[in-house]
Amino acid sequence: MTDLDGARVLVTGASGGLGSLLAGGMAQRGARVVVSGRDEQRLRALDVEAAAHLPADLRQPGAPEELVGAATDALGGLDVLVHAAGAVAFGPAVEADDDLLDEMLLLHYLAPARLLRAAAPHLRASASDRGGSLAVMLSAVVAEQPVAGMAAYSAAKAALTAFDAAVAKELRKEKVRVLDVRPPHTETGLADRAVAGSAPRMPQGKAPQAVVDRILRAVADDERDLSSSAFDGG
C-alpha cells in the first residue's frame, strides 16, 4: 500500500479538470503538493493547500527541468510526480499541419518524457529513503483505441503510453513505480477547449471525480497499469 501522508508531490496540469481533483485528493490524504500549470491566475484560484504554485509551459525548451528543480526546492525532494497536463485537437489526419503535429507531440509525449527524465534522480533518491516512489502519467483511451478525427492526439498519447511501459520496466528494480493511466472520455470540458477543430458528438463521458477516485485507489493499491477498462462502472 502506498501512503500519501507526508509525501512530496508535484502535479502538472493542476488547473485542469482531472489535475485539480488529483492535487486536491492527494492534499486531503496528507501530501505536500506543488501545483503547476500554464495559467498562474487559475493556479492561484485552486481550492488546494499547496506548498507552491509554479506556472510553467512544458512545451518550452528547458521548462520541464526548471519545473522539477523549482518543485524539489520547494518540497525538499520529490516522492510522487503526477503529470496531468494536456490539450486535445480534432480534424482529419491529412489536414493536420506541422504546427499541430508538433504541438501534440510536445504536449503529450516529449514534455512528459522530459519531465520524467528530470524527476527520475529525485524519485530514485526517494525510493531509496522511503522504499518506493511513484510517477502517475495520464495518457488516454485513444492510446489503446485510436479515434478517427483525433489522429494526432491519439498518436501522441500512444507514444506516451509506450514510453511509460518501457521506463516502468527500467525503473522497477529501483522501486520507482510508473503508473500509466488511460481513462475513457471524461467530462472535464477539455473537448470544448480544443487547440484545433471542433469535437464531434460524443456519448456522455465519465464523471471527473469518479475517474480521480479510481486513480487514487490505484495509487494506494500499488497498481502498475490503469487501462480504460479499469474505469468500467466508475
Short mmCIF file of C-alpha atoms in Angstrom, two decimals:
data_model
loop_
_atom_site.label_atom_id
_atom_site.label_comp_id
_atom_site.label_asym_id
_atom_site.label_seq_id
_atom_site.Cartn_x
_atom_site.Cartn_y
_atom_site.Cartn_z
CA MET A 1 0.00 0.00 0.00
CA THR A 2 1.25 3.49 -0.90
CA ASP A 3 0.69 6.03 1.86
CA LEU A 4 0.44 9.64 0.65
CA ASP A 5 0.62 11.12 4.14
CA GLY A 6 3.65 13.39 4.14
CA ALA A 7 4.53 12.58 0.53
CA ARG A 8 6.10 15.34 -1.55
CA VAL A 9 4.05 15.65 -4.75
CA LEU A 10 4.30 17.67 -7.97
CA VAL A 11 1.10 17.87 -10.05
CA THR A 12 1.24 19.29 -13.58
CA GLY A 13 -1.94 20.39 -15.33
CA ALA A 14 -3.26 21.21 -11.87
CA SER A 15 -5.75 23.77 -13.11
CA GLY A 16 -7.43 21.20 -15.39
CA GLY A 17 -10.43 19.05 -14.70
CA LEU A 18 -8.50 15.98 -13.55
CA GLY A 19 -5.31 17.66 -12.36
CA SER A 20 -7.11 19.91 -9.90
CA LEU A 21 -9.01 16.99 -8.38
CA LEU A 22 -5.87 14.86 -8.18
CA ALA A 23 -4.00 17.67 -6.43
CA GLY A 24 -6.87 18.16 -4.01
CA GLY A 25 -7.28 14.44 -3.37
CA MET A 26 -3.62 13.98 -2.60
CA ALA A 27 -3.55 17.02 -0.32
CA GLN A 28 -6.56 15.65 1.55
CA ARG A 29 -4.60 12.45 2.09
CA GLY A 30 -1.80 14.36 3.77
CA ALA A 31 0.53 15.01 0.84
CA ARG A 32 2.52 18.21 0.47
CA VAL A 33 1.62 19.36 -3.02
CA VAL A 34 3.19 21.70 -5.54
CA VAL A 35 0.78 22.63 -8.32
CA SER A 36 1.77 23.65 -11.83
CA GLY A 37 0.00 24.81 -14.97
CA ARG A 38 0.27 27.37 -17.73
CA ASP A 39 -2.11 29.91 -16.18
CA GLU A 40 -0.86 31.34 -12.87
CA GLN A 41 -4.19 33.04 -12.13
CA ARG A 42 -6.08 29.77 -12.41
CA LEU A 43 -3.47 28.05 -10.26
CA ARG A 44 -3.87 30.64 -7.53
CA ALA A 45 -7.65 30.19 -7.64
CA LEU A 46 -7.43 26.46 -6.87
CA ASP A 47 -9.05 25.29 -3.66
CA VAL A 48 -5.93 23.27 -2.78
CA GLU A 49 -3.49 23.91 0.05
CA ALA A 50 -0.25 23.98 -1.93
CA ALA A 51 3.37 24.36 -0.94
CA ALA A 52 3.97 26.36 -4.12
CA HIS A 53 2.18 27.49 -7.28
CA LEU A 54 4.55 27.16 -10.23
CA PRO A 55 3.34 28.37 -13.63
CA ALA A 56 5.10 26.54 -16.47
CA ASP A 57 4.61 25.90 -20.17
CA LEU A 58 6.07 22.42 -20.54
CA ARG A 59 6.28 22.81 -24.31
CA GLN A 60 9.13 25.29 -23.95
CA PRO A 61 12.79 24.17 -24.05
CA GLY A 62 14.09 23.54 -20.56
CA ALA A 63 10.72 24.09 -18.88
CA PRO A 64 10.26 20.51 -17.57
CA GLU A 65 13.71 20.55 -15.99
CA GLU A 66 13.17 24.01 -14.49
CA LEU A 67 9.81 22.97 -13.05
CA VAL A 68 11.22 19.86 -11.40
CA GLY A 69 14.07 21.90 -9.96
CA ALA A 70 11.71 24.52 -8.51
CA ALA A 71 9.34 21.87 -7.12
CA THR A 72 12.09 19.90 -5.42
CA ASP A 73 13.45 23.13 -3.93
CA ALA A 74 10.01 23.96 -2.54
CA LEU A 75 9.40 20.46 -1.18
CA GLY A 76 12.92 19.37 -0.24
CA GLY A 77 12.70 16.42 -2.61
CA LEU A 78 10.11 14.54 -4.65
CA ASP A 79 8.24 11.34 -3.84
CA VAL A 80 5.39 11.47 -6.37
CA LEU A 81 5.12 13.03 -9.83
CA VAL A 82 1.64 13.42 -11.32
CA HIS A 83 1.52 14.52 -14.95
CA ALA A 84 -1.98 15.64 -15.97
CA ALA A 85 -1.25 18.47 -18.41
CA GLY A 86 -2.57 18.35 -21.96
CA ALA A 87 -4.87 19.58 -24.69
CA VAL A 88 -6.87 17.94 -27.46
CA ALA A 89 -7.21 18.57 -31.20
CA PHE A 90 -9.75 17.43 -33.77
CA GLY A 91 -9.79 17.17 -37.56
CA PRO A 92 -8.77 14.91 -40.45
CA ALA A 93 -5.27 13.48 -40.11
CA VAL A 94 -4.20 14.54 -43.61
CA GLU A 95 -5.17 18.15 -42.85
CA ALA A 96 -3.11 18.45 -39.66
CA ASP A 97 -0.34 20.97 -40.31
CA ASP A 98 3.18 20.77 -38.92
CA ASP A 99 2.47 23.15 -36.06
CA LEU A 100 -0.41 21.00 -34.82
CA LEU A 101 1.55 17.75 -35.14
CA ASP A 102 4.45 19.34 -33.29
CA GLU A 103 2.20 20.66 -30.53
CA MET A 104 0.51 17.33 -29.90
CA LEU A 105 3.85 15.53 -29.70
CA LEU A 106 5.31 18.23 -27.47
CA LEU A 107 2.36 18.23 -25.09
CA HIS A 108 1.67 14.52 -24.87
CA TYR A 109 4.99 12.80 -25.47
CA LEU A 110 8.09 14.99 -25.39
CA ALA A 111 7.10 17.17 -22.42
CA PRO A 112 6.14 14.27 -20.11
CA ALA A 113 9.17 12.25 -21.23
CA ARG A 114 11.42 15.19 -20.38
CA LEU A 115 9.56 15.76 -17.13
CA LEU A 116 10.00 12.16 -16.01
CA ARG A 117 13.65 12.21 -17.09
CA ALA A 118 14.22 15.28 -14.91
CA ALA A 119 12.29 13.81 -11.99
CA ALA A 120 13.95 10.37 -12.11
CA PRO A 121 17.01 11.18 -9.93
CA HIS A 122 14.75 12.62 -7.24
CA LEU A 123 12.34 9.69 -7.43
CA ARG A 124 15.27 7.27 -7.17
CA ALA A 125 16.51 9.09 -4.06
CA SER A 126 13.03 9.00 -2.56
CA ALA A 127 12.67 5.28 -3.32
CA SER A 128 15.95 4.62 -1.56
CA ASP A 129 14.82 6.55 1.52
CA ARG A 130 11.14 5.54 1.65
CA GLY A 131 11.16 2.14 0.00
CA GLY A 132 9.37 3.36 -3.12
CA SER A 133 8.30 6.35 -5.18
CA LEU A 134 5.78 6.95 -7.94
CA ALA A 135 5.12 8.68 -11.27
CA VAL A 136 1.47 8.89 -12.37
CA MET A 137 1.29 9.67 -16.09
CA LEU A 138 -2.09 10.49 -17.61
CA SER A 139 -2.46 9.13 -21.12
CA ALA A 140 -5.90 8.38 -22.60
CA VAL A 141 -8.13 5.67 -24.00
CA VAL A 142 -7.10 6.75 -27.53
CA ALA A 143 -3.67 5.22 -26.84
CA GLU A 144 -5.47 1.85 -26.92
CA GLN A 145 -8.23 2.71 -29.42
CA PRO A 146 -7.20 5.46 -31.89
CA VAL A 147 -10.14 7.61 -32.96
CA ALA A 148 -10.86 8.98 -36.44
CA GLY A 149 -10.67 12.74 -36.41
CA MET A 150 -8.21 12.63 -33.50
CA ALA A 151 -5.18 11.06 -35.19
CA ALA A 152 -2.53 13.49 -33.95
CA TYR A 153 -3.82 13.33 -30.39
CA SER A 154 -4.21 9.53 -30.50
CA ALA A 155 -0.68 9.01 -31.83
CA ALA A 156 0.92 11.30 -29.25
CA LYS A 157 -0.91 9.58 -26.38
CA ALA A 158 0.10 6.19 -27.75
CA ALA A 159 3.73 7.35 -27.78
CA LEU A 160 3.44 8.37 -24.12
CA THR A 161 1.93 5.02 -23.13
CA ALA A 162 4.72 3.14 -24.94
CA PHE A 163 7.32 5.32 -23.22
CA ASP A 164 5.71 4.73 -19.82
CA ALA A 165 5.64 0.97 -20.32
CA ALA A 166 9.34 0.86 -21.21
CA VAL A 167 10.55 3.19 -18.48
CA ALA A 168 8.42 1.36 -15.92
CA LYS A 169 10.45 -1.80 -16.63
CA GLU A 170 13.70 0.12 -16.35
CA LEU A 171 12.87 1.80 -13.03
CA ARG A 172 11.04 -1.06 -11.34
CA LYS A 173 14.24 -2.58 -9.94
CA GLU A 174 14.92 0.79 -8.29
CA LYS A 175 11.46 0.77 -6.68
CA VAL A 176 10.19 3.67 -8.77
CA ARG A 177 6.66 2.78 -9.91
CA VAL A 178 5.41 4.29 -13.17
CA LEU A 179 1.62 4.17 -13.46
CA ASP A 180 0.27 4.81 -16.97
CA VAL A 181 -3.38 5.90 -16.75
CA ARG A 182 -5.68 5.66 -19.79
CA PRO A 183 -9.08 6.97 -18.73
CA PRO A 184 -12.04 6.87 -21.09
CA HIS A 185 -13.75 10.05 -22.27
CA THR A 186 -14.35 12.19 -19.19
CA GLU A 187 -16.49 15.31 -18.78
CA THR A 188 -13.65 17.70 -17.99
CA GLY A 189 -14.56 20.27 -20.65
CA LEU A 190 -11.26 19.64 -22.45
CA ALA A 191 -13.06 18.95 -25.75
CA ASP A 192 -14.58 22.43 -25.60
CA ARG A 193 -11.10 23.97 -25.39
CA ALA A 194 -9.56 22.16 -28.36
CA VAL A 195 -6.45 23.71 -29.91
CA ALA A 196 -7.79 22.79 -33.37
CA GLY A 197 -11.10 21.69 -34.87
CA SER A 198 -14.40 21.01 -33.16
CA ALA A 199 -15.38 17.97 -31.17
CA PRO A 200 -17.78 15.52 -32.81
CA ARG A 201 -20.85 14.44 -30.92
CA MET A 202 -19.70 12.15 -28.13
CA PRO A 203 -21.53 9.90 -25.69
CA GLN A 204 -21.74 11.05 -22.10
CA GLY A 205 -18.32 10.76 -20.51
CA LYS A 206 -17.24 9.67 -17.06
CA ALA A 207 -17.60 11.98 -14.09
CA PRO A 208 -14.19 13.52 -13.30
CA GLN A 209 -14.42 12.75 -9.59
CA ALA A 210 -15.14 9.08 -10.30
CA VAL A 211 -12.09 8.91 -12.58
CA VAL A 212 -9.88 10.58 -9.97
CA ASP A 213 -11.17 8.31 -7.20
CA ARG A 214 -10.18 5.31 -9.32
CA ILE A 215 -6.71 6.74 -9.95
CA LEU A 216 -6.19 7.44 -6.25
CA ARG A 217 -7.26 3.89 -5.45
CA ALA A 218 -4.69 2.60 -7.94
CA VAL A 219 -2.05 4.77 -6.28
CA ALA A 220 -2.93 3.41 -2.84
CA ASP A 221 -3.09 -0.20 -4.01
CA ASP A 222 0.26 -0.14 -5.84
CA GLU A 223 -1.26 -0.86 -9.25
CA ARG A 224 1.17 -0.60 -12.15
CA ASP A 225 -1.16 -0.03 -15.12
CA LEU A 226 -4.61 1.51 -15.36
CA SER A 227 -6.29 0.73 -18.68
CA SER A 228 -9.54 2.27 -19.89
CA SER A 229 -11.45 -0.88 -18.88
CA ALA A 230 -10.34 -0.37 -15.27
CA PHE A 231 -12.77 2.56 -15.12
CA ASP A 232 -15.82 0.49 -16.08
CA GLY A 233 -18.65 1.15 -13.69
CA GLY A 234 -16.98 4.31 -12.33
#
